mmCIF file of C-alpha atoms in Angstrom:
data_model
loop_
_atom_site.group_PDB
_atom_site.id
_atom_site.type_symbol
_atom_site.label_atom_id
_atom_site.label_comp_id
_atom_site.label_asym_id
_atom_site.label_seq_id
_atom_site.Cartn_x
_atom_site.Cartn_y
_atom_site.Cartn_z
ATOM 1 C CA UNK A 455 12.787 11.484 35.794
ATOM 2 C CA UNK A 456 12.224 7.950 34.136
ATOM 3 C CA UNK A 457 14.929 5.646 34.080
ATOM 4 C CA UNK A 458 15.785 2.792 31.290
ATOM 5 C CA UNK A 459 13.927 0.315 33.585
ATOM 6 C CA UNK A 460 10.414 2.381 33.288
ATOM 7 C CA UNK A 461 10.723 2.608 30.158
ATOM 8 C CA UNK A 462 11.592 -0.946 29.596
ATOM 9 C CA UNK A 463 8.081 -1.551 30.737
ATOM 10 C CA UNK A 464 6.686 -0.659 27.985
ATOM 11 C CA UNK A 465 4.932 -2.888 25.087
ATOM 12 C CA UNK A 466 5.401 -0.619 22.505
ATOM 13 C CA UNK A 467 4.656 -2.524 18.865
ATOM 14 C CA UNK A 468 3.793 -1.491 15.159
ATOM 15 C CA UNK A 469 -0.468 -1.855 14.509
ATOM 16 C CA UNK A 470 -1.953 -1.629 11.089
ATOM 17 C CA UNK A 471 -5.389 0.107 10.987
ATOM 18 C CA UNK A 472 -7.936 -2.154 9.807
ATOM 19 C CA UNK A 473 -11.095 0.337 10.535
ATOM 20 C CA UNK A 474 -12.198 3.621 11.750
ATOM 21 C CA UNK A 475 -15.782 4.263 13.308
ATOM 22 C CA UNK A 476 -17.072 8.058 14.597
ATOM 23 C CA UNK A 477 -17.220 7.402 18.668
ATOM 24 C CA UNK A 478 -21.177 7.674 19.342
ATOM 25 C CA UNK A 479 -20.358 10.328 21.965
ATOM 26 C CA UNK A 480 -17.885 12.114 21.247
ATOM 27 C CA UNK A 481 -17.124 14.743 18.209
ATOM 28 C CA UNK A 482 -13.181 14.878 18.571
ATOM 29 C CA UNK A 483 -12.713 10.717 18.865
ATOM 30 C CA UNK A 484 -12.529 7.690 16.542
ATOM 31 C CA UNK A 485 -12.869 4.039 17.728
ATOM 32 C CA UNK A 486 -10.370 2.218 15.689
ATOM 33 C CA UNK A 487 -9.468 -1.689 14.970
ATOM 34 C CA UNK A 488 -5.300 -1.962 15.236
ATOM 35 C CA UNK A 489 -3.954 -5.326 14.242
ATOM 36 C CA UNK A 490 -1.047 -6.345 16.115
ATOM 37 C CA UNK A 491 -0.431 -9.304 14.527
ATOM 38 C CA UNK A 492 -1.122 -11.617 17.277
ATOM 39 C CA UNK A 493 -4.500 -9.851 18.346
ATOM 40 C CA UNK A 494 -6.239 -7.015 17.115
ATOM 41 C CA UNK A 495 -7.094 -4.297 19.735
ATOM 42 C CA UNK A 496 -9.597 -1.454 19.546
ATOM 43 C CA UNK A 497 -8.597 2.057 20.689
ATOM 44 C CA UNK A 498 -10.381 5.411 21.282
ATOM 45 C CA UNK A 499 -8.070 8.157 19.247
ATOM 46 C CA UNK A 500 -8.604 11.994 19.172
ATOM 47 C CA UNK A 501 -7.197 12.549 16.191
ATOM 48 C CA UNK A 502 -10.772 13.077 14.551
ATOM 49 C CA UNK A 503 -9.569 16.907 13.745
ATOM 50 C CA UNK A 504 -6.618 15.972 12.298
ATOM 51 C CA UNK A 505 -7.205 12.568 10.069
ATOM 52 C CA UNK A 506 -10.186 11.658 7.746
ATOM 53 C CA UNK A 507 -11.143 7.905 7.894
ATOM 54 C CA UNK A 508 -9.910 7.249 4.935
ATOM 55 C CA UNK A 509 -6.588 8.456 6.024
ATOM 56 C CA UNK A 510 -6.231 6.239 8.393
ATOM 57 C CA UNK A 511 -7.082 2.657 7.393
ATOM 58 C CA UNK A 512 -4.343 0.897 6.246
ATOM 59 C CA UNK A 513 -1.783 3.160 8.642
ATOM 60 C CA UNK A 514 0.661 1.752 10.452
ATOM 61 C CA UNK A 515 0.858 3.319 14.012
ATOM 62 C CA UNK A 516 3.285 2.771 17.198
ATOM 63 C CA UNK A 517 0.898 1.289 20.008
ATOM 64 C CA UNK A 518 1.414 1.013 23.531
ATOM 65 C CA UNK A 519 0.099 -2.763 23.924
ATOM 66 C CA UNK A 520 0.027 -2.981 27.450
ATOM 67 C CA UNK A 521 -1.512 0.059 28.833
ATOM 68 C CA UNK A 522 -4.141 -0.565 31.134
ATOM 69 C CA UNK A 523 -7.482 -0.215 29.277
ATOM 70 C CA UNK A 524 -10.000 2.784 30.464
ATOM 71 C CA UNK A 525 -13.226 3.728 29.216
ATOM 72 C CA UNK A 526 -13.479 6.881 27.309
ATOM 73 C CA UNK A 527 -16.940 8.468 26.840
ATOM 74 C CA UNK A 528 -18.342 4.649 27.303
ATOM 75 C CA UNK A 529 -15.989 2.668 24.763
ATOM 76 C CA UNK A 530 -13.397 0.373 25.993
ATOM 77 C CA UNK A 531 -9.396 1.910 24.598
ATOM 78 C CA UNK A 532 -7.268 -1.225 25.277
ATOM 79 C CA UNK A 533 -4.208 0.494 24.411
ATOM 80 C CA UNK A 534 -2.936 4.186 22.801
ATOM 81 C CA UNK A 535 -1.256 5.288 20.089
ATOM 82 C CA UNK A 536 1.541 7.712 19.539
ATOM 83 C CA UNK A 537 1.287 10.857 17.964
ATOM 84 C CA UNK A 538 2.675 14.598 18.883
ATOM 85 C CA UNK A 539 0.913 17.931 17.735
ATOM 86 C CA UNK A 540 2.037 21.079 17.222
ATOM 87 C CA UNK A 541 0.108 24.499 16.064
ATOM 88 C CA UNK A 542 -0.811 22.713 12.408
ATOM 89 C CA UNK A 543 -2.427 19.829 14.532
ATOM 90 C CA UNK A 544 -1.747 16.513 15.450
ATOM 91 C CA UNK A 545 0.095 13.797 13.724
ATOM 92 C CA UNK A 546 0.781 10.282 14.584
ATOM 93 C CA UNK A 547 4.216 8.521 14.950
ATOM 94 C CA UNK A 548 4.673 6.050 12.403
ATOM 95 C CA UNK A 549 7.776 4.028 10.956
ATOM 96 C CA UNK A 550 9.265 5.334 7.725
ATOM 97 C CA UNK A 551 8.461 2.423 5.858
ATOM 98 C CA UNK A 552 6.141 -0.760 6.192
ATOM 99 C CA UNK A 553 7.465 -2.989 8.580
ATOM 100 C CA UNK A 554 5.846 -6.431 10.039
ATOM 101 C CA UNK A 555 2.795 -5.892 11.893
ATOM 102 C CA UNK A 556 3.467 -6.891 15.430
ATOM 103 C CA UNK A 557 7.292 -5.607 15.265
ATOM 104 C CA UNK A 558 8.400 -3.985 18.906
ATOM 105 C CA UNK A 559 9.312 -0.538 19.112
ATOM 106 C CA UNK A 560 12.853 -0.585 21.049
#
């Protein structure tokens, strides 16, 4: 079971989209730019079944910022973002309305 203090490790901060590439190696994966306001990060996403590009850019997602980056399918993910599926698919977590970019999830 986690506790308040695991959780509390957690970076967890509102990124705005700013593009979406096709992974070169894999068909299920994007590579997308999140800005976090203070840095912009790049993650590996598969949500490729679920969103269109043009979907996505401009979205504003809930992103773990501290997560250790790993390398999936040989690009870098320095970070992940939310999301939940169900039998319709997958959809990420998002706030309800615009908020700043950079704003910690609590």
């Amino acid at each position: 079971m986690a506790t308040i203090e695991d959780f509390k490790k957690l970076d967890l901060r509102i990124g705005q989209i700013k593009q979406v590439c096709v992974h070169p190696h894999a068909d299920k994966l994007y590579v997308l730019k999140v800005d976090l306001g203070d840095k912009t990060k790049q993650l590996v996403a598969g949500i490729r079944a679920s969103y269109k590009e043009e979907q996505l850019l401009g979205k504003q997602v809930v992103v773990i910022d501290n997560l250790e980056p790993a390398i999936l399918r040989g690009v870098e993910s320095q970070g992940m973002l939310l999301a939940t599926q169900d039998e319709s698919g997958i959809v990420i977590i998002s706030p309800e309305r615009k908020v700043k970019v950079g704003s910690i999830v609590k």
